[in-house]
Short mmCIF file of N, CA, C and O in Angstrom, two decimals:
data_model
loop_
_atom_site.label_atom_id
_atom_site.label_comp_id
_atom_site.label_asym_id
_atom_site.label_seq_id
_atom_site.Cartn_x
_atom_site.Cartn_y
_atom_site.Cartn_z
N MET Z 1451 -29.16 -8.74 6.12
CA MET Z 1451 -28.60 -10.06 5.95
C MET Z 1451 -28.45 -10.39 4.84
O MET Z 1451 -27.23 -11.04 4.45
N ALA Z 1452 -29.25 -9.91 3.47
CA ALA Z 1452 -28.76 -9.67 1.84
C ALA Z 1452 -27.54 -9.02 1.60
O ALA Z 1452 -26.81 -9.06 0.81
N ALA Z 1453 -27.62 -8.27 2.16
CA ALA Z 1453 -26.66 -6.89 1.92
C ALA Z 1453 -25.25 -6.95 2.34
O ALA Z 1453 -24.30 -7.62 1.60
N LEU Z 1454 -24.97 -7.76 4.16
CA LEU Z 1454 -23.96 -8.35 4.23
C LEU Z 1454 -23.68 -9.94 3.50
O LEU Z 1454 -22.39 -9.96 2.69
N LYS Z 1455 -24.35 -10.70 2.69
CA LYS Z 1455 -23.79 -11.71 2.03
C LYS Z 1455 -23.48 -11.01 0.35
O LYS Z 1455 -22.63 -11.69 0.12
N LEU Z 1456 -24.16 -10.05 0.34
CA LEU Z 1456 -23.52 -9.40 -1.12
C LEU Z 1456 -22.10 -8.76 -0.83
O LEU Z 1456 -21.47 -9.32 -1.54
N VAL Z 1457 -21.90 -8.21 0.51
CA VAL Z 1457 -20.92 -7.33 0.21
C VAL Z 1457 -19.96 -8.53 0.81
O VAL Z 1457 -18.69 -8.62 0.03
N CYS Z 1458 -19.85 -9.72 1.41
CA CYS Z 1458 -19.02 -11.01 1.51
C CYS Z 1458 -18.69 -11.33 0.40
O CYS Z 1458 -17.28 -11.78 -0.14
N ALA Z 1459 -19.78 -11.51 -0.65
CA ALA Z 1459 -19.75 -12.19 -1.77
C ALA Z 1459 -18.93 -11.23 -2.90
O ALA Z 1459 -17.73 -11.64 -3.41
N LEU Z 1460 -18.76 -10.31 -2.69
CA LEU Z 1460 -18.17 -9.19 -3.31
C LEU Z 1460 -16.44 -9.48 -2.88
O LEU Z 1460 -15.70 -9.29 -3.92
N VAL Z 1461 -15.90 -9.42 -1.46
CA VAL Z 1461 -14.89 -9.55 -1.39
C VAL Z 1461 -14.49 -10.24 -1.78
O VAL Z 1461 -13.13 -10.57 -2.00
N LEU Z 1462 -15.24 -11.92 -1.69
CA LEU Z 1462 -14.73 -12.81 -2.11
C LEU Z 1462 -14.44 -12.82 -3.50
O LEU Z 1462 -13.12 -13.78 -3.88
N CYS Z 1463 -14.86 -12.61 -4.04
CA CYS Z 1463 -14.70 -12.55 -5.37
C CYS Z 1463 -13.60 -11.68 -6.00
O CYS Z 1463 -12.68 -12.06 -6.76
N MET Z 1464 -13.05 -10.47 -5.46
CA MET Z 1464 -11.62 -9.58 -5.24
C MET Z 1464 -11.16 -10.24 -4.62
O MET Z 1464 -9.67 -9.80 -5.78
N LEU Z 1465 -10.86 -11.21 -4.02
CA LEU Z 1465 -9.72 -11.69 -3.34
C LEU Z 1465 -9.00 -12.79 -4.56
O LEU Z 1465 -8.23 -13.32 -4.70
N VAL Z 1466 -10.72 -13.57 -5.09
CA VAL Z 1466 -10.24 -14.43 -5.63
C VAL Z 1466 -9.56 -14.01 -7.52
O VAL Z 1466 -8.38 -14.29 -7.86
N VAL Z 1467 -9.51 -13.06 -8.19
CA VAL Z 1467 -9.61 -12.15 -9.25
C VAL Z 1467 -8.51 -11.22 -8.84
O VAL Z 1467 -7.53 -11.65 -9.90
N GLU Z 1468 -8.16 -10.89 -7.87
CA GLU Z 1468 -6.84 -9.83 -7.48
C GLU Z 1468 -6.13 -10.73 -7.64
O GLU Z 1468 -5.64 -11.78 -6.80
N PRO Z 1469 -4.89 -10.34 -8.18
CA PRO Z 1469 -3.25 -11.22 -8.14
C PRO Z 1469 -2.79 -10.60 -7.13
O PRO Z 1469 -3.36 -9.69 -6.33
N ILE Z 1470 -1.98 -11.45 -6.01
CA ILE Z 1470 -1.81 -11.47 -4.27
C ILE Z 1470 -0.28 -10.48 -4.73
O ILE Z 1470 -0.14 -9.73 -3.72
N ALA Z 1471 0.51 -10.76 -5.41
CA ALA Z 1471 1.23 -9.41 -5.68
C ALA Z 1471 1.41 -8.25 -5.94
O ALA Z 1471 2.42 -7.54 -5.63
N THR Z 1472 0.04 -7.88 -5.93
CA THR Z 1472 -0.21 -6.39 -6.34
C THR Z 1472 -0.22 -5.26 -4.92
O THR Z 1472 -0.06 -5.97 -3.94
N THR Z 1473 0.49 -4.37 -5.15
CA THR Z 1473 0.34 -3.53 -4.08
C THR Z 1473 -0.52 -2.31 -4.16
O THR Z 1473 -0.84 -1.61 -2.99
N ALA Z 1474 -1.35 -2.34 -5.17
CA ALA Z 1474 -2.29 -0.96 -5.02
C ALA Z 1474 -3.51 -1.53 -4.76
O ALA Z 1474 -3.76 -2.86 -3.71
N ILE Z 1475 -3.99 -0.68 -4.10
CA ILE Z 1475 -5.88 -0.75 -3.36
C ILE Z 1475 -5.91 -1.51 -4.40
O ILE Z 1475 -6.89 -0.88 -5.57
N THR Z 1476 -7.26 -2.65 -3.86
CA THR Z 1476 -8.29 -2.95 -4.53
C THR Z 1476 -9.37 -2.28 -3.88
O THR Z 1476 -9.64 -2.40 -2.61
N CYS Z 1477 -10.66 -2.85 -4.52
CA CYS Z 1477 -11.85 -2.74 -4.17
C CYS Z 1477 -12.52 -3.64 -3.26
O CYS Z 1477 -12.86 -3.48 -2.18
N GLY Z 1478 -11.26 -4.97 -3.26
CA GLY Z 1478 -11.84 -5.98 -2.17
C GLY Z 1478 -10.67 -5.46 -1.13
O GLY Z 1478 -11.71 -5.72 0.14
N ASP Z 1479 -10.14 -4.66 -0.90
CA ASP Z 1479 -9.44 -4.21 0.10
C ASP Z 1479 -9.95 -3.05 0.88
O ASP Z 1479 -10.12 -3.10 2.06
N VAL Z 1480 -10.50 -2.22 0.08
CA VAL Z 1480 -11.83 -1.42 0.67
C VAL Z 1480 -13.14 -1.64 1.03
O VAL Z 1480 -13.52 -1.38 2.27
N THR Z 1481 -13.81 -2.77 0.29
CA THR Z 1481 -15.07 -3.33 0.54
C THR Z 1481 -14.58 -4.31 2.11
O THR Z 1481 -15.52 -4.24 3.40
N SER Z 1482 -13.29 -4.65 2.34
CA SER Z 1482 -13.28 -5.54 3.39
C SER Z 1482 -12.88 -4.28 4.75
O SER Z 1482 -13.20 -4.76 5.68
N LYS Z 1483 -12.38 -3.63 4.55
CA LYS Z 1483 -11.99 -2.89 5.49
C LYS Z 1483 -13.27 -1.77 6.28
O LYS Z 1483 -13.71 -1.44 7.01
N VAL Z 1484 -14.12 -1.77 4.95
CA VAL Z 1484 -15.71 -0.93 5.47
C VAL Z 1484 -16.94 -1.68 5.89
O VAL Z 1484 -17.84 -1.00 6.24
N ALA Z 1485 -17.03 -3.03 5.97
CA ALA Z 1485 -17.45 -4.18 6.11
C ALA Z 1485 -18.30 -3.94 7.45
O ALA Z 1485 -19.42 -4.15 7.55
N GLY Z 1486 -17.11 -3.26 8.13
CA GLY Z 1486 -18.12 -3.22 9.86
C GLY Z 1486 -18.75 -2.05 10.00
O GLY Z 1486 -19.20 -1.36 10.85
N CYS Z 1487 -19.14 -1.08 8.87
CA CYS Z 1487 -19.73 -0.04 8.73
C CYS Z 1487 -21.42 -0.20 8.47
O CYS Z 1487 -21.96 0.69 8.90
N LEU Z 1488 -21.21 -0.95 7.93
CA LEU Z 1488 -22.42 -1.55 6.73
C LEU Z 1488 -23.87 -1.38 8.07
O LEU Z 1488 -24.74 -0.75 7.26
N SER Z 1489 -23.96 -1.90 8.95
CA SER Z 1489 -25.28 -1.51 10.01
C SER Z 1489 -25.34 -0.32 10.04
O SER Z 1489 -26.15 0.03 10.09
N TYR Z 1490 -24.20 0.06 10.14
CA TYR Z 1490 -24.66 1.64 10.81
C TYR Z 1490 -24.86 2.86 9.50
O TYR Z 1490 -26.05 3.39 9.65
N LEU Z 1491 -24.40 2.22 8.07
CA LEU Z 1491 -24.72 3.00 7.34
C LEU Z 1491 -26.12 2.55 6.64
O LEU Z 1491 -27.02 3.87 6.18
N GLN Z 1492 -26.74 1.49 7.45
CA GLN Z 1492 -27.87 1.07 6.60
C GLN Z 1492 -28.94 1.87 8.10
O GLN Z 1492 -30.24 2.20 7.51
N ASN Z 1493 -28.39 1.80 9.24
CA ASN Z 1493 -29.15 1.83 10.53
C ASN Z 1493 -29.24 3.15 10.85
O ASN Z 1493 -29.74 3.70 11.71
N GLY Z 1494 -27.94 3.79 11.29
CA GLY Z 1494 -27.66 4.68 11.65
C GLY Z 1494 -27.31 4.20 13.59
O GLY Z 1494 -26.91 2.69 13.40
N GLY Z 1495 -27.20 4.56 14.37
CA GLY Z 1495 -26.72 4.51 15.63
C GLY Z 1495 -25.39 4.86 16.14
O GLY Z 1495 -24.76 5.60 15.40
N ASN Z 1496 -25.04 3.89 16.89
CA ASN Z 1496 -23.71 3.74 17.05
C ASN Z 1496 -22.60 3.46 16.56
O ASN Z 1496 -22.90 2.15 15.73
N VAL Z 1497 -21.50 4.02 16.08
CA VAL Z 1497 -20.17 3.75 14.96
C VAL Z 1497 -19.74 2.86 15.28
O VAL Z 1497 -19.24 3.36 16.39
N PRO Z 1498 -19.69 1.52 14.94
CA PRO Z 1498 -18.69 0.30 15.98
C PRO Z 1498 -17.32 0.87 15.53
O PRO Z 1498 -16.63 1.27 14.84
N LYS Z 1499 -16.57 0.24 16.52
CA LYS Z 1499 -15.32 0.27 16.83
C LYS Z 1499 -14.46 -0.15 15.58
O LYS Z 1499 -13.44 0.63 14.89
N ALA Z 1500 -14.99 -1.62 14.81
CA ALA Z 1500 -14.77 -2.02 13.97
C ALA Z 1500 -14.68 -1.37 12.72
O ALA Z 1500 -13.68 -1.21 11.55
N CYS Z 1501 -15.66 -0.08 12.48
CA CYS Z 1501 -16.00 0.44 11.36
C CYS Z 1501 -14.92 1.11 11.29
O CYS Z 1501 -14.02 1.62 9.99
N CYS Z 1502 -14.92 2.37 12.33
CA CYS Z 1502 -13.69 3.03 12.41
C CYS Z 1502 -12.31 2.77 12.28
O CYS Z 1502 -11.57 3.17 12.12
N ASP Z 1503 -11.76 1.13 12.97
CA ASP Z 1503 -10.94 0.77 12.54
C ASP Z 1503 -10.58 0.80 10.97
O ASP Z 1503 -9.30 0.92 10.65
N GLY Z 1504 -11.27 0.37 10.30
CA GLY Z 1504 -11.05 -0.17 8.89
C GLY Z 1504 -11.22 0.89 8.26
O GLY Z 1504 -10.63 1.65 7.66
N ILE Z 1505 -11.92 2.28 8.83
CA ILE Z 1505 -11.69 3.50 8.00
C ILE Z 1505 -10.47 4.54 7.95
O ILE Z 1505 -9.72 5.05 7.18
N ARG Z 1506 -9.87 4.04 9.11
CA ARG Z 1506 -8.52 4.96 9.73
C ARG Z 1506 -7.15 4.01 8.99
O ARG Z 1506 -6.57 4.16 8.48
N SER Z 1507 -7.45 2.63 8.89
CA SER Z 1507 -6.97 1.47 8.36
C SER Z 1507 -6.78 2.08 6.80
O SER Z 1507 -5.75 2.26 5.96
N LEU Z 1508 -7.87 1.98 6.10
CA LEU Z 1508 -8.00 2.39 4.89
C LEU Z 1508 -7.59 3.88 4.28
O LEU Z 1508 -7.17 3.91 3.54
N ASN Z 1509 -7.76 5.00 5.09
CA ASN Z 1509 -7.09 6.56 5.08
C ASN Z 1509 -5.34 6.29 4.74
O ASN Z 1509 -4.87 7.03 3.95
N MET Z 1510 -4.89 5.15 6.20
CA MET Z 1510 -3.66 4.96 5.97
C MET Z 1510 -3.04 4.61 4.80
O MET Z 1510 -2.16 4.83 3.93
N MET Z 1511 -3.53 3.47 3.99
CA MET Z 1511 -3.11 2.86 2.91
C MET Z 1511 -3.21 4.03 1.46
O MET Z 1511 -2.83 3.80 0.74
N ALA Z 1512 -4.44 4.72 1.96
CA ALA Z 1512 -4.46 5.17 0.28
C ALA Z 1512 -3.84 6.49 0.73
O ALA Z 1512 -4.20 7.69 0.80
N ARG Z 1513 -2.91 6.56 0.58
CA ARG Z 1513 -1.70 7.89 0.52
C ARG Z 1513 -1.13 8.51 -0.87
O ARG Z 1513 -1.42 9.61 -1.04
N THR Z 1514 -1.66 7.61 -1.91
CA THR Z 1514 -1.64 8.42 -3.32
C THR Z 1514 -2.79 8.81 -4.01
O THR Z 1514 -3.87 8.37 -3.57
N THR Z 1515 -2.57 9.78 -5.23
CA THR Z 1515 -3.67 9.90 -5.69
C THR Z 1515 -4.42 9.00 -6.01
O THR Z 1515 -5.82 8.89 -6.03
N PRO Z 1516 -3.96 8.07 -7.08
CA PRO Z 1516 -4.67 6.74 -7.63
C PRO Z 1516 -5.46 6.05 -6.22
O PRO Z 1516 -6.37 5.76 -7.01
N ASP Z 1517 -4.18 6.10 -5.71
CA ASP Z 1517 -4.99 5.25 -4.84
C ASP Z 1517 -6.44 5.71 -3.80
O ASP Z 1517 -7.41 5.09 -3.65
N ARG Z 1518 -6.56 6.72 -3.67
CA ARG Z 1518 -7.63 7.99 -3.42
C ARG Z 1518 -8.89 8.09 -4.63
O ARG Z 1518 -9.95 7.66 -3.87
N GLN Z 1519 -8.57 7.84 -5.95
CA GLN Z 1519 -9.45 7.89 -6.55
C GLN Z 1519 -10.14 6.06 -6.69
O GLN Z 1519 -10.95 6.27 -6.72
N THR Z 1520 -8.99 5.12 -6.07
CA THR Z 1520 -9.51 3.96 -6.23
C THR Z 1520 -10.59 4.10 -5.11
O THR Z 1520 -11.88 3.32 -5.47
N VAL Z 1521 -10.10 3.82 -4.23
CA VAL Z 1521 -10.70 4.19 -2.88
C VAL Z 1521 -12.61 4.71 -3.10
O VAL Z 1521 -13.38 4.12 -3.19
N CYS Z 1522 -12.74 6.00 -4.10
CA CYS Z 1522 -13.53 6.70 -4.13
C CYS Z 1522 -14.54 5.91 -4.81
O CYS Z 1522 -15.60 6.11 -4.58
N GLY Z 1523 -13.94 5.47 -6.01
CA GLY Z 1523 -14.77 4.58 -6.91
C GLY Z 1523 -15.46 3.27 -6.17
O GLY Z 1523 -16.50 3.14 -6.89
N CYS Z 1524 -14.64 2.71 -5.71
CA CYS Z 1524 -14.68 1.50 -4.82
C CYS Z 1524 -15.83 1.65 -4.20
O CYS Z 1524 -17.29 0.75 -3.93
N LEU Z 1525 -15.99 3.05 -3.09
CA LEU Z 1525 -17.28 3.42 -1.88
C LEU Z 1525 -18.43 3.38 -2.92
O LEU Z 1525 -19.44 3.00 -2.66
N GLN Z 1526 -18.45 4.58 -3.88
CA GLN Z 1526 -19.55 4.82 -5.03
C GLN Z 1526 -20.33 3.61 -5.08
O GLN Z 1526 -21.32 3.28 -5.31
N THR Z 1527 -19.05 2.76 -6.00
CA THR Z 1527 -19.93 0.95 -6.44
C THR Z 1527 -20.86 0.55 -5.39
O THR Z 1527 -21.41 -0.09 -5.53
N ALA Z 1528 -20.01 0.35 -3.90
CA ALA Z 1528 -20.50 -0.49 -3.17
C ALA Z 1528 -21.32 -0.07 -2.63
O ALA Z 1528 -22.95 -0.55 -2.26
N ALA Z 1529 -21.96 1.66 -2.74
CA ALA Z 1529 -22.90 2.36 -2.17
C ALA Z 1529 -24.06 1.89 -2.83
O ALA Z 1529 -25.42 2.18 -2.53
N LYS Z 1530 -24.03 2.02 -4.55
CA LYS Z 1530 -25.10 1.85 -5.05
C LYS Z 1530 -25.37 0.41 -5.21
O LYS Z 1530 -26.63 -0.17 -5.49
N ALA Z 1531 -24.72 -0.78 -4.31
CA ALA Z 1531 -24.64 -2.15 -4.47
C ALA Z 1531 -25.81 -2.77 -3.63
O ALA Z 1531 -26.53 -3.21 -3.52
N VAL Z 1532 -25.55 -2.15 -2.15
CA VAL Z 1532 -26.27 -2.14 -0.83
C VAL Z 1532 -27.00 -0.66 -0.81
O VAL Z 1532 -26.40 0.83 -0.86
N LYS Z 1533 -27.96 -0.40 -0.13
CA LYS Z 1533 -29.04 1.04 0.48
C LYS Z 1533 -28.12 1.21 1.19
O LYS Z 1533 -28.18 0.37 2.84
N ILE Z 1534 -27.52 2.25 1.12
CA ILE Z 1534 -27.52 2.99 2.53
C ILE Z 1534 -27.73 4.53 2.73
O ILE Z 1534 -28.27 4.64 1.76
N LYS Z 1535 -27.48 5.26 3.91
CA LYS Z 1535 -27.93 6.57 4.08
C LYS Z 1535 -26.80 7.30 3.76
O LYS Z 1535 -26.00 7.34 4.29
N GLY Z 1536 -27.17 7.93 2.56
CA GLY Z 1536 -25.83 9.16 2.43
C GLY Z 1536 -25.75 10.19 3.58
O GLY Z 1536 -24.68 10.40 3.62
N ASN Z 1537 -26.37 10.54 4.25
CA ASN Z 1537 -26.09 11.10 5.18
C ASN Z 1537 -25.49 10.93 6.01
O ASN Z 1537 -24.26 11.67 6.68
N LEU Z 1538 -25.16 9.75 6.27
CA LEU Z 1538 -24.44 9.09 7.54
C LEU Z 1538 -23.36 8.81 6.94
O LEU Z 1538 -22.37 8.49 8.00
N ALA Z 1539 -23.14 8.66 5.58
CA ALA Z 1539 -21.75 8.12 4.88
C ALA Z 1539 -20.65 9.43 4.63
O ALA Z 1539 -19.94 9.48 5.23
N GLU Z 1540 -21.51 10.53 4.81
CA GLU Z 1540 -20.52 11.48 4.74
C GLU Z 1540 -20.58 12.05 6.05
O GLU Z 1540 -19.02 12.81 6.35
N THR Z 1541 -21.13 11.96 7.33
CA THR Z 1541 -20.49 12.17 8.71
C THR Z 1541 -19.53 11.21 8.99
O THR Z 1541 -19.02 11.06 10.22
N LEU Z 1542 -19.38 9.91 8.64
CA LEU Z 1542 -18.36 9.12 8.94
C LEU Z 1542 -17.13 9.02 9.32
O LEU Z 1542 -16.90 9.01 10.78
N PRO Z 1543 -16.64 9.67 8.65
CA PRO Z 1543 -14.44 10.12 8.54
C PRO Z 1543 -14.86 10.91 10.15
O PRO Z 1543 -14.17 10.72 10.73
N ALA Z 1544 -15.98 11.94 10.01
CA ALA Z 1544 -15.87 12.69 10.89
C ALA Z 1544 -15.93 12.28 12.42
O ALA Z 1544 -15.64 12.22 13.76
N LYS Z 1545 -16.94 11.37 12.32
CA LYS Z 1545 -17.17 10.50 13.87
C LYS Z 1545 -16.25 9.95 14.20
O LYS Z 1545 -15.96 8.75 15.09
N CYS Z 1546 -14.83 9.28 13.04
CA CYS Z 1546 -13.98 8.32 13.02
C CYS Z 1546 -12.80 9.23 13.64
O CYS Z 1546 -12.09 8.54 13.72
N ASN Z 1547 -12.80 10.61 13.90
CA ASN Z 1547 -11.77 11.29 14.04
C ASN Z 1547 -11.13 11.03 12.84
O ASN Z 1547 -9.71 10.76 12.85
N VAL Z 1548 -11.68 10.80 10.90
CA VAL Z 1548 -10.29 10.44 10.31
C VAL Z 1548 -10.79 11.84 9.28
O VAL Z 1548 -11.87 12.17 8.91
N ASN Z 1549 -9.49 12.59 8.89
CA ASN Z 1549 -9.48 13.52 7.82
C ASN Z 1549 -9.24 13.04 6.62
O ASN Z 1549 -8.15 12.28 6.41
N ILE Z 1550 -9.96 13.42 5.89
CA ILE Z 1550 -10.07 12.86 4.51
C ILE Z 1550 -10.21 14.05 3.43
O ILE Z 1550 -10.74 15.39 3.40
N PRO Z 1551 -9.83 14.27 2.18
CA PRO Z 1551 -8.92 15.18 0.84
C PRO Z 1551 -10.52 15.54 0.26
O PRO Z 1551 -10.85 16.34 -0.41
N TYR Z 1552 -11.27 14.84 0.30
CA TYR Z 1552 -12.22 15.01 -0.06
C TYR Z 1552 -13.93 14.63 0.34
O TYR Z 1552 -13.95 13.83 1.37
N LYS Z 1553 -15.13 15.49 0.05
CA LYS Z 1553 -16.41 14.90 0.96
C LYS Z 1553 -16.96 13.32 0.28
O LYS Z 1553 -16.71 13.11 -0.98
N ILE Z 1554 -17.70 12.91 1.03
CA ILE Z 1554 -17.87 11.34 0.97
C ILE Z 1554 -19.38 11.90 0.33
O ILE Z 1554 -20.40 11.90 1.22
N SER Z 1555 -19.80 11.08 -0.88
CA SER Z 1555 -20.84 11.25 -1.08
C SER Z 1555 -21.13 10.74 -2.60
O SER Z 1555 -20.03 10.49 -3.25
N THR Z 1556 -22.11 10.14 -3.36
CA THR Z 1556 -22.28 9.42 -4.38
C THR Z 1556 -21.94 10.21 -5.78
O THR Z 1556 -21.40 9.86 -6.69
N SER Z 1557 -21.85 11.52 -5.42
CA SER Z 1557 -21.70 12.45 -6.47
C SER Z 1557 -20.47 13.19 -6.41
O SER Z 1557 -20.10 13.68 -7.68
N THR Z 1558 -19.52 13.02 -5.55
CA THR Z 1558 -18.47 12.93 -5.77
C THR Z 1558 -17.78 12.95 -6.73
O THR Z 1558 -17.79 11.32 -7.47
N ASN Z 1559 -16.96 13.55 -7.31
CA ASN Z 1559 -16.05 13.41 -9.01
C ASN Z 1559 -14.72 12.47 -8.32
O ASN Z 1559 -13.85 12.87 -7.63
N CYS Z 1560 -14.95 11.13 -8.39
CA CYS Z 1560 -13.58 10.53 -8.35
C CYS Z 1560 -12.45 10.91 -8.88
O CYS Z 1560 -11.31 10.72 -8.66
N LYS Z 1561 -12.32 11.42 -10.20
CA LYS Z 1561 -11.14 11.51 -10.84
C LYS Z 1561 -10.46 12.47 -10.54
O LYS Z 1561 -9.24 13.26 -10.53
#
């Protein structure tokens, strides 16, 4: 429950700080898209539909290299903020039938 509150607080902070007119992906965008995955990433089980919907949406938003680098960095930061099971994060794109051009890992070089 505390992790969910942290994610929500992160999203609110990002929305307040980030200008509305920007078209680049923000960590707030990333956090809101993957929020449905938090329970799965911490506990395993079935991947919620909302999680896969968010992963697909995020993948469609991140078409440029800078956007992908932003998403990568935001995911790494979020993974450090809340305890998740790395092996579950690594398999999440495949479970949601999403192909991404890099491995999901806290050790991935986002540059």
